[in-house]
Amino acid sequence: MTTDQPQATPDRHFPHKDVEAKWQQIWRQKKASQTPVDPGADKYYVLEMFPYPSGRLHMGHCRVYSIGDAIARFMRMRGKNVLHPMGFDAFGLPAENAAIKHQVHPGDWTEQCITDMKDQFERMGFSLDWDREAVTCRPDYYRWNQYFFIKMLERGLAYKKAAAINWCGTCETVLANEQVEQGACWRCGNPVTTRNLEQWFYKITDYAEQLLNDLEKLTDWPESVKTMQRNWIGRSEGARAKFRLLPEGYVAGKNVPARSDSDKVIEIFTTRPDTLFGVTFMSLAPEHPLVDSLVRGTKYEAGAREFISAVAQEDRFLRTAEGREKEGFFTGRYAVNPVNNEAVPIYLANFVLMEYGTGAVMAVPAHDQRDFEFARKYDIPVKVVIAPEEETLDDETMTAAYTAPGLMVNSNEFDGLPSSDAKSAIVDRLKEQDLGGQTIQYKLRDWLVSRQRFWGTPIPIVYCEKCGAVPVPEDQLPVVLPRDVQFTGSGNPLLQSDEFINAPCPKCEGPGRRETDTMDTFMDSSWYFLRYCDPLNAEEPFSKKAADAWMPVDQYIGGIEHAILHLLYSRFFTKVLRDLGLVNIDEPFQRLLAQGMVTNTFVDKATGVLAVDENGRPKQAKMSKSLGNGVDPLEIIEQYGADTARLFILFAAPAEKELEWTDEGVNGCSKFLNRVWRLVQGTLDACEFAPEEAAALAPGNANDKELQYQVNRAIQRVGSEMGERHHFNTSIAAIMELANAISTYLSTSHEFERMTLGFSVRTLLLLLFPFAPHVTSELWEQAGFDGTIDEQKFPEFDPKALIKDEFEIVLQVNGKVRSKIVVSMNATKADIEAAALADEKVQSHLGGQEPKKIIVVPGKLVNVVG
RNA sequence: GCCGAAGUGGCGGAAUGGCAGACGCAGAGGACUCAAAAUCCUCCGCUCGCAAGGGUGUGUGGGUUCGAGUCCCACCUUCGGCACCA
């Protein structure tokens, strides 16, 4: 190189690649993120929902893990014993699809993806304890799924039954109710159909009441998530009532025959026992088990069967959609209303669900809109039994059901009672006569856990001709997935593996056949947070001691898409494990942060132009492959570095809100880190003199005092924003303000007070460290501060430095700001009041009037009321 | 329909009942430069005004209060969840 060539402008960007690589290696070597051996009273368990190992980190991942890592690093600085583990939710369909496409074993594909992703985690600088890694597709993990399955079976919480269940034709497997979103598969989005299959279920309904009530304890969960769970559990208070079935041959209008011992009973559930006297028919779900015996051999049989099969063929979600045309069929049979002994016709109705209540509904057209539409269509009488205060209802002319409260009419001895009082009175009467009583009904259904897929935990059951379904004994676990299988894309490969299928019956040792269904992957994620407490335990899923020491998770972070699914299952599982004596807690997650999604503008595929909203602004949509608007974290790391990416992610929006990705915003954060870099480089000599304690600072001149105020204020703010409120954006804003204050100090002071300046720079780095760990580590070292920054305690502010000698008081006249004055800290209320009244602008706005009242808020303002 | 959350500059967003718009982005002007980038300085809700200064302003309408973005009542809009669940 020759010297007379023009000098290139020095690169003003700090060398993020070198810095990040250097510190990542140092952290790895010294195992900087290792969990302390003894959690003690100062334990802090911070957990982010573990990822599916797709092989590539996306921005959504970066967001959750940046949030979690900032908390983990902050809590370590606060002296907490932090558990911050990571693992992989490694069973599931993508691996199986990859197996079909590339003819590799899903296990090999998954392990390669895990290796790749761990590398990407490291490049983001996340402080995770990989020694506690849990990978759900490995036998040392999934054997405990099998163990829990058997425990559930022993407690009667796992059972097999034939039921109409959700089937996804694309994924070729059944789905739990929670995995169906508006009639479509949660994973692939294709419509779900109904099939009648025999499947394994967990009795989550046994815990409905607890799952609902314990939501009250979760005071640090977002209201939205709790509401969703409440709605999903769907508790309704109501009544059961027994309708006596009349024998075949009863004709409407005849006297109702006397009760006989051979009478069958149809039980209904209602939330409106006050309307029992208004029942004019009964509706049964077409699948109701009694239907067959009602119509068999009658002239209604053929029609009924036709109706049932027509309904069955219909898409289940269409059929049950609101506003759907009501369809019904008269069975020819009658039942007797328990409160007034009237005979009412029994219909089949397409809108009655077998899964809810008893599958039989008393119909009150006058006071239920569905029944009303049905009655008008099939010409069934309408009978008003609740009279509104304002209007008079007429059976013949009313055009909609009246569903509000009112006074009871046509209800014998209950006439004149307010309907709200009649509810319990009627229920009491049903109970007295043993014809019903109060009851509670939930919408929650049992959790369907079997899946017709290969890449999941094998259900540890052997079917024996003699002994039936026999659980595999604990000492024979795990039942391991076979390696020698072909992935052809049709059917479950387990069905073709003789080695797997053929197994002796554990009971009689006769020939048996293994269950080929595997478990829902949500089973894996329902207890992984417990495995992290004791990840290497080969004797038990986890020791009680370790679980007691670490649980519950203090801070859990994840996407809102799991508001019901994973979060409900995990809560259920925790309660079951508690009842098994394995844990001491009722709820697994103390505090929950549901982070918002990452969005970006995108180019409309149809038009090829930037998609805009109705205001002409670029439209935002979730980053996704299909829209092609994803930003690759690796590219951002390459261009700006992980610190910039992390800072932007946490600064641009509150964690629970949507994050709009903007290149300008990322650039802004990059500029800030470069500014900090230059700022520290320019103050290295002052750093030598930095004390460790704020209290050690000498008073100094006005500029020094102002900087001391600012630095202490920043410590206070970041401490409370991070420690109590977990507000990352305002924490970073406070750090930026400190950087601004230092810059102001440098440009306005003629003489620097080196201790104050050094302390401010030192503090700036400490406060910034949880967000941008690499660059702060490097600068800490360059400044020559003791040790490494990740070993430092979070600074403490000096309360004395926050008290100013004099402060500004806002002067209001009639609540409007009119002036400002500076008063001494020692000024009394009377002094301030006098000063306020002496103020020219206050006087002019008073316009010569005598003030009626003067309010003095010490340290803040004076309001003069004229 | 039911339940929940939220409405603040051009944008993302701040504000224990006490100066609305912190922090940042975008924008305007200036400095440095042959020039650009980078960097630094200044301005930046709307409106009237040359200015000093005034008016107005947190979805809408009321209310409580000396004082309301914040509390209360009613309504509107957006987003999210559930939805023929008897």
mmCIF file with all atom_site columns, C-alpha atoms in Angstrom, chain A residues 421-594:
data_model
loop_
_atom_site.group_PDB
_atom_site.id
_atom_site.type_symbol
_atom_site.label_atom_id
_atom_site.label_alt_id
_atom_site.label_comp_id
_atom_site.label_asym_id
_atom_site.label_entity_id
_atom_site.label_seq_id
_atom_site.pdbx_PDB_ins_code
_atom_site.Cartn_x
_atom_site.Cartn_y
_atom_site.Cartn_z
_atom_site.occupancy
_atom_site.B_iso_or_equiv
_atom_site.pdbx_formal_charge
_atom_site.auth_seq_id
_atom_site.auth_comp_id
_atom_site.auth_asym_id
_atom_site.auth_atom_id
_atom_site.pdbx_PDB_model_num
ATOM 1   C CA . ASP A 1 421 ? -86.415 -16.469 41.719 1.00 0.00 ? 421 ASP A CA 1
ATOM 2   C CA . ALA A 1 422 ? -88.383 -19.146 39.941 1.00 0.00 ? 422 ALA A CA 1
ATOM 3   C CA . LYS A 1 423 ? -85.180 -20.810 38.738 1.00 0.00 ? 423 LYS A CA 1
ATOM 4   C CA . SER A 1 424 ? -84.192 -22.131 42.119 1.00 0.00 ? 424 SER A CA 1
ATOM 5   C CA . ALA A 1 425 ? -87.792 -22.713 43.212 1.00 0.00 ? 425 ALA A CA 1
ATOM 6   C CA . ILE A 1 426 ? -88.443 -24.995 40.257 1.00 0.00 ? 426 ILE A CA 1
ATOM 7   C CA . VAL A 1 427 ? -85.107 -26.782 40.694 1.00 0.00 ? 427 VAL A CA 1
ATOM 8   C CA . ASP A 1 428 ? -86.014 -27.401 44.352 1.00 0.00 ? 428 ASP A CA 1
ATOM 9   C CA . ARG A 1 429 ? -89.272 -28.922 43.305 1.00 0.00 ? 429 ARG A CA 1
ATOM 10  C CA . LEU A 1 430 ? -87.610 -31.206 40.765 1.00 0.00 ? 430 LEU A CA 1
ATOM 11  C CA . LYS A 1 431 ? -85.246 -32.336 43.458 1.00 0.00 ? 431 LYS A CA 1
ATOM 12  C CA . GLU A 1 432 ? -88.001 -33.014 46.001 1.00 0.00 ? 432 GLU A CA 1
ATOM 13  C CA . GLN A 1 433 ? -89.793 -35.219 43.521 1.00 0.00 ? 433 GLN A CA 1
ATOM 14  C CA . ASP A 1 434 ? -86.563 -36.897 42.435 1.00 0.00 ? 434 ASP A CA 1
ATOM 15  C CA . LEU A 1 435 ? -87.117 -35.659 38.892 1.00 0.00 ? 435 LEU A CA 1
ATOM 16  C CA . GLY A 1 436 ? -83.933 -33.641 38.606 1.00 0.00 ? 436 GLY A CA 1
ATOM 17  C CA . GLY A 1 437 ? -81.819 -31.102 40.413 1.00 0.00 ? 437 GLY A CA 1
ATOM 18  C CA . GLN A 1 438 ? -79.138 -28.522 40.144 1.00 0.00 ? 438 GLN A CA 1
ATOM 19  C CA . THR A 1 439 ? -76.033 -29.283 38.084 1.00 0.00 ? 439 THR A CA 1
ATOM 20  C CA . ILE A 1 440 ? -73.014 -27.703 36.461 1.00 0.00 ? 440 ILE A CA 1
ATOM 21  C CA . GLN A 1 441 ? -72.020 -28.281 32.888 1.00 0.00 ? 441 GLN A CA 1
ATOM 22  C CA . TYR A 1 442 ? -68.731 -27.566 31.101 1.00 0.00 ? 442 TYR A CA 1
ATOM 23  C CA . LYS A 1 443 ? -67.913 -27.082 27.454 1.00 0.00 ? 443 LYS A CA 1
ATOM 24  C CA . LEU A 1 444 ? -64.471 -28.557 27.997 1.00 0.00 ? 444 LEU A CA 1
ATOM 25  C CA . ARG A 1 445 ? -64.148 -32.029 26.464 1.00 0.00 ? 445 ARG A CA 1
ATOM 26  C CA . ASP A 1 446 ? -61.671 -34.745 27.319 1.00 0.00 ? 446 ASP A CA 1
ATOM 27  C CA . TRP A 1 447 ? -58.269 -34.460 25.690 1.00 0.00 ? 447 TRP A CA 1
ATOM 28  C CA . LEU A 1 448 ? -57.876 -36.809 22.752 1.00 0.00 ? 448 LEU A CA 1
ATOM 29  C CA . VAL A 1 449 ? -54.233 -37.893 22.943 1.00 0.00 ? 449 VAL A CA 1
ATOM 30  C CA . SER A 1 450 ? -53.714 -40.630 20.354 1.00 0.00 ? 450 SER A CA 1
ATOM 31  C CA . ARG A 1 451 ? -52.313 -39.793 16.948 1.00 0.00 ? 451 ARG A CA 1
ATOM 32  C CA . GLN A 1 452 ? -52.014 -42.005 13.864 1.00 0.00 ? 452 GLN A CA 1
ATOM 33  C CA . ARG A 1 453 ? -48.467 -40.856 13.193 1.00 0.00 ? 453 ARG A CA 1
ATOM 34  C CA . PHE A 1 454 ? -44.998 -42.361 13.512 1.00 0.00 ? 454 PHE A CA 1
ATOM 35  C CA . TRP A 1 455 ? -42.972 -39.486 14.954 1.00 0.00 ? 455 TRP A CA 1
ATOM 36  C CA . GLY A 1 456 ? -44.312 -39.333 18.481 1.00 0.00 ? 456 GLY A CA 1
ATOM 37  C CA . THR A 1 457 ? -44.158 -41.203 21.761 1.00 0.00 ? 457 THR A CA 1
ATOM 38  C CA . PRO A 1 458 ? -45.462 -44.758 21.336 1.00 0.00 ? 458 PRO A CA 1
ATOM 39  C CA . ILE A 1 459 ? -48.447 -45.394 23.580 1.00 0.00 ? 459 ILE A CA 1
ATOM 40  C CA . PRO A 1 460 ? -47.250 -48.176 25.922 1.00 0.00 ? 460 PRO A CA 1
ATOM 41  C CA . ILE A 1 461 ? -50.083 -50.620 25.441 1.00 0.00 ? 461 ILE A CA 1
ATOM 42  C CA . VAL A 1 462 ? -50.144 -54.204 24.153 1.00 0.00 ? 462 VAL A CA 1
ATOM 43  C CA . TYR A 1 463 ? -53.409 -55.698 22.957 1.00 0.00 ? 463 TYR A CA 1
ATOM 44  C CA . CYS A 1 464 ? -53.857 -59.313 23.900 1.00 0.00 ? 464 CYS A CA 1
ATOM 45  C CA . GLU A 1 465 ? -56.740 -61.471 22.763 1.00 0.00 ? 465 GLU A CA 1
ATOM 46  C CA . LYS A 1 466 ? -57.142 -62.878 26.230 1.00 0.00 ? 466 LYS A CA 1
ATOM 47  C CA . CYS A 1 467 ? -56.277 -59.903 28.451 1.00 0.00 ? 467 CYS A CA 1
ATOM 48  C CA . GLY A 1 468 ? -57.372 -56.955 26.350 1.00 0.00 ? 468 GLY A CA 1
ATOM 49  C CA . ALA A 1 469 ? -55.439 -53.686 26.450 1.00 0.00 ? 469 ALA A CA 1
ATOM 50  C CA . VAL A 1 470 ? -52.497 -54.274 28.789 1.00 0.00 ? 470 VAL A CA 1
ATOM 51  C CA . PRO A 1 471 ? -50.139 -51.479 29.846 1.00 0.00 ? 471 PRO A CA 1
ATOM 52  C CA . VAL A 1 472 ? -46.431 -52.128 29.397 1.00 0.00 ? 472 VAL A CA 1
ATOM 53  C CA . PRO A 1 473 ? -44.906 -52.510 32.887 1.00 0.00 ? 473 PRO A CA 1
ATOM 54  C CA . GLU A 1 474 ? -42.722 -49.663 34.060 1.00 0.00 ? 474 GLU A CA 1
ATOM 55  C CA . ASP A 1 475 ? -39.546 -51.740 34.089 1.00 0.00 ? 475 ASP A CA 1
ATOM 56  C CA . GLN A 1 476 ? -40.003 -52.492 30.396 1.00 0.00 ? 476 GLN A CA 1
ATOM 57  C CA . LEU A 1 477 ? -40.098 -48.843 29.376 1.00 0.00 ? 477 LEU A CA 1
ATOM 58  C CA . PRO A 1 478 ? -39.284 -47.182 27.135 1.00 0.00 ? 478 PRO A CA 1
ATOM 59  C CA . VAL A 1 479 ? -41.163 -48.626 24.206 1.00 0.00 ? 479 VAL A CA 1
ATOM 60  C CA . VAL A 1 480 ? -38.772 -47.353 21.574 1.00 0.00 ? 480 VAL A CA 1
ATOM 61  C CA . LEU A 1 481 ? -39.616 -46.262 18.043 1.00 0.00 ? 481 LEU A CA 1
ATOM 62  C CA . PRO A 1 482 ? -38.132 -48.662 15.499 1.00 0.00 ? 482 PRO A CA 1
ATOM 63  C CA . ARG A 1 483 ? -35.373 -47.579 13.094 1.00 0.00 ? 483 ARG A CA 1
ATOM 64  C CA . ASP A 1 484 ? -36.089 -49.973 10.235 1.00 0.00 ? 484 ASP A CA 1
ATOM 65  C CA . VAL A 1 485 ? -39.175 -48.370 8.808  1.00 0.00 ? 485 VAL A CA 1
ATOM 66  C CA . GLN A 1 486 ? -40.046 -47.021 5.407  1.00 0.00 ? 486 GLN A CA 1
ATOM 67  C CA . PHE A 1 487 ? -41.555 -43.599 4.939  1.00 0.00 ? 487 PHE A CA 1
ATOM 68  C CA . THR A 1 488 ? -43.772 -43.909 1.933  1.00 0.00 ? 488 THR A CA 1
ATOM 69  C CA . GLY A 1 489 ? -46.219 -41.172 2.710  1.00 0.00 ? 489 GLY A CA 1
ATOM 70  C CA . SER A 1 490 ? -49.220 -43.420 3.122  1.00 0.00 ? 490 SER A CA 1
ATOM 71  C CA . GLY A 1 491 ? -50.297 -44.720 6.471  1.00 0.00 ? 491 GLY A CA 1
ATOM 72  C CA . ASN A 1 492 ? -48.489 -44.984 9.754  1.00 0.00 ? 492 ASN A CA 1
ATOM 73  C CA . PRO A 1 493 ? -45.121 -46.713 9.187  1.00 0.00 ? 493 PRO A CA 1
ATOM 74  C CA . LEU A 1 494 ? -45.474 -48.369 12.593 1.00 0.00 ? 494 LEU A CA 1
ATOM 75  C CA . LEU A 1 495 ? -48.160 -50.576 11.075 1.00 0.00 ? 495 LEU A CA 1
ATOM 76  C CA . GLN A 1 496 ? -45.523 -52.097 8.770  1.00 0.00 ? 496 GLN A CA 1
ATOM 77  C CA . SER A 1 497 ? -42.918 -52.780 11.410 1.00 0.00 ? 497 SER A CA 1
ATOM 78  C CA . ASP A 1 498 ? -43.259 -56.399 12.495 1.00 0.00 ? 498 ASP A CA 1
ATOM 79  C CA . GLU A 1 499 ? -40.476 -55.909 14.969 1.00 0.00 ? 499 GLU A CA 1
ATOM 80  C CA . PHE A 1 500 ? -42.485 -53.184 16.641 1.00 0.00 ? 500 PHE A CA 1
ATOM 81  C CA . ILE A 1 501 ? -45.975 -54.558 16.390 1.00 0.00 ? 501 ILE A CA 1
ATOM 82  C CA . ASN A 1 502 ? -45.434 -58.055 17.645 1.00 0.00 ? 502 ASN A CA 1
ATOM 83  C CA . ALA A 1 503 ? -44.972 -58.099 21.371 1.00 0.00 ? 503 ALA A CA 1
ATOM 84  C CA . PRO A 1 504 ? -45.903 -60.667 23.993 1.00 0.00 ? 504 PRO A CA 1
ATOM 85  C CA . CYS A 1 505 ? -48.712 -59.765 26.342 1.00 0.00 ? 505 CYS A CA 1
ATOM 86  C CA . PRO A 1 506 ? -47.095 -58.432 29.525 1.00 0.00 ? 506 PRO A CA 1
ATOM 87  C CA . LYS A 1 507 ? -49.712 -60.274 31.566 1.00 0.00 ? 507 LYS A CA 1
ATOM 88  C CA . CYS A 1 508 ? -50.099 -63.752 30.079 1.00 0.00 ? 508 CYS A CA 1
ATOM 89  C CA . GLU A 1 509 ? -47.072 -63.751 27.743 1.00 0.00 ? 509 GLU A CA 1
ATOM 90  C CA . GLY A 1 510 ? -49.332 -64.887 24.923 1.00 0.00 ? 510 GLY A CA 1
ATOM 91  C CA . PRO A 1 511 ? -49.132 -63.254 21.508 1.00 0.00 ? 511 PRO A CA 1
ATOM 92  C CA . GLY A 1 512 ? -49.921 -59.560 21.550 1.00 0.00 ? 512 GLY A CA 1
ATOM 93  C CA . ARG A 1 513 ? -49.976 -56.592 19.290 1.00 0.00 ? 513 ARG A CA 1
ATOM 94  C CA . ARG A 1 514 ? -48.642 -53.188 20.188 1.00 0.00 ? 514 ARG A CA 1
ATOM 95  C CA . GLU A 1 515 ? -50.670 -50.024 20.040 1.00 0.00 ? 515 GLU A CA 1
ATOM 96  C CA . THR A 1 516 ? -49.438 -48.230 16.917 1.00 0.00 ? 516 THR A CA 1
ATOM 97  C CA . ASP A 1 517 ? -50.884 -44.846 17.762 1.00 0.00 ? 517 ASP A CA 1
ATOM 98  C CA . THR A 1 518 ? -48.470 -42.355 19.230 1.00 0.00 ? 518 THR A CA 1
ATOM 99  C CA . MET A 1 519 ? -49.110 -39.524 21.661 1.00 0.00 ? 519 MET A CA 1
ATOM 100 C CA . ASP A 1 520 ? -50.113 -35.982 20.870 1.00 0.00 ? 520 ASP A CA 1
ATOM 101 C CA . THR A 1 521 ? -46.943 -33.870 20.988 1.00 0.00 ? 521 THR A CA 1
ATOM 102 C CA . PHE A 1 522 ? -48.685 -31.562 23.445 1.00 0.00 ? 522 PHE A CA 1
ATOM 103 C CA . MET A 1 523 ? -48.117 -34.344 25.944 1.00 0.00 ? 523 MET A CA 1
ATOM 104 C CA . ASP A 1 524 ? -44.363 -33.770 25.539 1.00 0.00 ? 524 ASP A CA 1
ATOM 105 C CA . SER A 1 525 ? -44.625 -30.074 26.271 1.00 0.00 ? 525 SER A CA 1
ATOM 106 C CA . SER A 1 526 ? -46.966 -30.509 29.241 1.00 0.00 ? 526 SER A CA 1
ATOM 107 C CA . TRP A 1 527 ? -44.154 -31.284 31.655 1.00 0.00 ? 527 TRP A CA 1
ATOM 108 C CA . TYR A 1 528 ? -40.816 -30.360 29.999 1.00 0.00 ? 528 TYR A CA 1
ATOM 109 C CA . PHE A 1 529 ? -40.418 -27.463 32.422 1.00 0.00 ? 529 PHE A CA 1
ATOM 110 C CA . LEU A 1 530 ? -40.212 -30.069 35.191 1.00 0.00 ? 530 LEU A CA 1
ATOM 111 C CA . ARG A 1 531 ? -37.586 -32.119 33.391 1.00 0.00 ? 531 ARG A CA 1
ATOM 112 C CA . TYR A 1 532 ? -35.327 -29.050 33.228 1.00 0.00 ? 532 TYR A CA 1
ATOM 113 C CA . CYS A 1 533 ? -35.256 -29.096 37.028 1.00 0.00 ? 533 CYS A CA 1
ATOM 114 C CA . ASP A 1 534 ? -33.553 -32.493 36.964 1.00 0.00 ? 534 ASP A CA 1
ATOM 115 C CA . PRO A 1 535 ? -32.648 -33.265 33.358 1.00 0.00 ? 535 PRO A CA 1
ATOM 116 C CA . LEU A 1 536 ? -30.275 -36.203 33.794 1.00 0.00 ? 536 LEU A CA 1
ATOM 117 C CA . ASN A 1 537 ? -32.350 -38.255 36.194 1.00 0.00 ? 537 ASN A CA 1
ATOM 118 C CA . ALA A 1 538 ? -32.496 -41.836 34.897 1.00 0.00 ? 538 ALA A CA 1
ATOM 119 C CA . GLU A 1 539 ? -34.606 -43.176 37.765 1.00 0.00 ? 539 GLU A CA 1
ATOM 120 C CA . GLU A 1 540 ? -37.540 -40.787 37.684 1.00 0.00 ? 540 GLU A CA 1
ATOM 121 C CA . PRO A 1 541 ? -38.918 -38.071 35.389 1.00 0.00 ? 541 PRO A CA 1
ATOM 122 C CA . PHE A 1 542 ? -37.534 -35.614 37.933 1.00 0.00 ? 542 PHE A CA 1
ATOM 123 C CA . SER A 1 543 ? -36.840 -35.702 41.633 1.00 0.00 ? 543 SER A CA 1
ATOM 124 C CA . LYS A 1 544 ? -39.369 -34.136 43.932 1.00 0.00 ? 544 LYS A CA 1
ATOM 125 C CA . LYS A 1 545 ? -36.564 -32.275 45.614 1.00 0.00 ? 545 LYS A CA 1
ATOM 126 C CA . ALA A 1 546 ? -35.437 -30.612 42.402 1.00 0.00 ? 546 ALA A CA 1
ATOM 127 C CA . ALA A 1 547 ? -38.993 -29.747 41.417 1.00 0.00 ? 547 ALA A CA 1
ATOM 128 C CA . ASP A 1 548 ? -39.709 -28.296 44.840 1.00 0.00 ? 548 ASP A CA 1
ATOM 129 C CA . ALA A 1 549 ? -36.551 -26.231 44.626 1.00 0.00 ? 549 ALA A CA 1
ATOM 130 C CA . TRP A 1 550 ? -37.154 -24.694 41.210 1.00 0.00 ? 550 TRP A CA 1
ATOM 131 C CA . MET A 1 551 ? -40.876 -24.715 40.546 1.00 0.00 ? 551 MET A CA 1
ATOM 132 C CA . PRO A 1 552 ? -42.960 -22.854 39.731 1.00 0.00 ? 552 PRO A CA 1
ATOM 133 C CA . VAL A 1 553 ? -41.499 -21.151 36.702 1.00 0.00 ? 553 VAL A CA 1
ATOM 134 C CA . ASP A 1 554 ? -41.207 -17.526 37.826 1.00 0.00 ? 554 ASP A CA 1
ATOM 135 C CA . GLN A 1 555 ? -41.508 -16.040 34.377 1.00 0.00 ? 555 GLN A CA 1
ATOM 136 C CA . TYR A 1 556 ? -42.837 -17.876 31.352 1.00 0.00 ? 556 TYR A CA 1
ATOM 137 C CA . ILE A 1 557 ? -42.752 -16.324 27.910 1.00 0.00 ? 557 ILE A CA 1
ATOM 138 C CA . GLY A 1 558 ? -44.382 -17.481 24.727 1.00 0.00 ? 558 GLY A CA 1
ATOM 139 C CA . GLY A 1 559 ? -46.819 -16.850 21.938 1.00 0.00 ? 559 GLY A CA 1
ATOM 140 C CA . ILE A 1 560 ? -50.486 -16.111 22.458 1.00 0.00 ? 560 ILE A CA 1
ATOM 141 C CA . GLU A 1 561 ? -51.320 -18.996 20.096 1.00 0.00 ? 561 GLU A CA 1
ATOM 142 C CA . HIS A 1 562 ? -50.839 -21.288 23.091 1.00 0.00 ? 562 HIS A CA 1
ATOM 143 C CA . ALA A 1 563 ? -53.319 -19.386 25.247 1.00 0.00 ? 563 ALA A CA 1
ATOM 144 C CA . ILE A 1 564 ? -55.482 -22.476 25.414 1.00 0.00 ? 564 ILE A CA 1
ATOM 145 C CA . LEU A 1 565 ? -53.584 -25.455 23.983 1.00 0.00 ? 565 LEU A CA 1
ATOM 146 C CA . HIS A 1 566 ? -50.239 -25.796 25.714 1.00 0.00 ? 566 HIS A CA 1
ATOM 147 C CA . LEU A 1 567 ? -51.038 -23.589 28.681 1.00 0.00 ? 567 LEU A CA 1
ATOM 148 C CA . LEU A 1 568 ? -54.213 -25.475 29.548 1.00 0.00 ? 568 LEU A CA 1
ATOM 149 C CA . TYR A 1 569 ? -52.618 -28.898 29.111 1.00 0.00 ? 569 TYR A CA 1
ATOM 150 C CA . SER A 1 570 ? -49.625 -27.910 31.252 1.00 0.00 ? 570 SER A CA 1
ATOM 151 C CA . ARG A 1 571 ? -51.873 -26.653 33.995 1.00 0.00 ? 571 ARG A CA 1
ATOM 152 C CA . PHE A 1 572 ? -53.852 -29.900 33.854 1.00 0.00 ? 572 PHE A CA 1
ATOM 153 C CA . PHE A 1 573 ? -50.705 -31.986 33.938 1.00 0.00 ? 573 PHE A CA 1
ATOM 154 C CA . THR A 1 574 ? -49.308 -30.090 36.899 1.00 0.00 ? 574 THR A CA 1
ATOM 155 C CA . LYS A 1 575 ? -52.477 -30.779 38.856 1.00 0.00 ? 575 LYS A CA 1
ATOM 156 C CA . VAL A 1 576 ? -52.364 -34.470 37.999 1.00 0.00 ? 576 VAL A CA 1
ATOM 157 C CA . LEU A 1 577 ? -48.709 -34.662 39.036 1.00 0.00 ? 577 LEU A CA 1
ATOM 158 C CA . ARG A 1 578 ? -49.596 -32.913 42.258 1.00 0.00 ? 578 ARG A CA 1
ATOM 159 C CA . ASP A 1 579 ? -52.266 -35.501 42.938 1.00 0.00 ? 579 ASP A CA 1
ATOM 160 C CA . LEU A 1 580 ? -49.706 -38.207 42.189 1.00 0.00 ? 580 LEU A CA 1
ATOM 161 C CA . GLY A 1 581 ? -47.508 -36.638 44.868 1.00 0.00 ? 581 GLY A CA 1
ATOM 162 C CA . LEU A 1 582 ? -44.771 -35.700 42.419 1.00 0.00 ? 582 LEU A CA 1
ATOM 163 C CA . VAL A 1 583 ? -44.948 -31.926 42.823 1.00 0.00 ? 583 VAL A CA 1
ATOM 164 C CA . ASN A 1 584 ? -46.092 -29.521 45.501 1.00 0.00 ? 584 ASN A CA 1
ATOM 165 C CA . ILE A 1 585 ? -47.591 -26.825 43.353 1.00 0.00 ? 585 ILE A CA 1
ATOM 166 C CA . ASP A 1 586 ? -51.019 -26.162 41.896 1.00 0.00 ? 586 ASP A CA 1
ATOM 167 C CA . GLU A 1 587 ? -49.914 -24.010 39.007 1.00 0.00 ? 587 GLU A CA 1
ATOM 168 C CA . PRO A 1 588 ? -46.747 -24.314 36.904 1.00 0.00 ? 588 PRO A CA 1
ATOM 169 C CA . PHE A 1 589 ? -46.285 -20.738 35.695 1.00 0.00 ? 589 PHE A CA 1
ATOM 170 C CA . GLN A 1 590 ? -46.263 -17.881 38.165 1.00 0.00 ? 590 GLN A CA 1
ATOM 171 C CA . ARG A 1 591 ? -46.087 -15.085 35.676 1.00 0.00 ? 591 ARG A CA 1
ATOM 172 C CA . LEU A 1 592 ? -46.867 -15.208 32.004 1.00 0.00 ? 592 LEU A CA 1
ATOM 173 C CA . LEU A 1 593 ? -45.858 -12.897 29.215 1.00 0.00 ? 593 LEU A CA 1
ATOM 174 C CA . ALA A 1 594 ? -47.635 -13.501 25.932 1.00 0.00 ? 594 ALA A CA 1
#
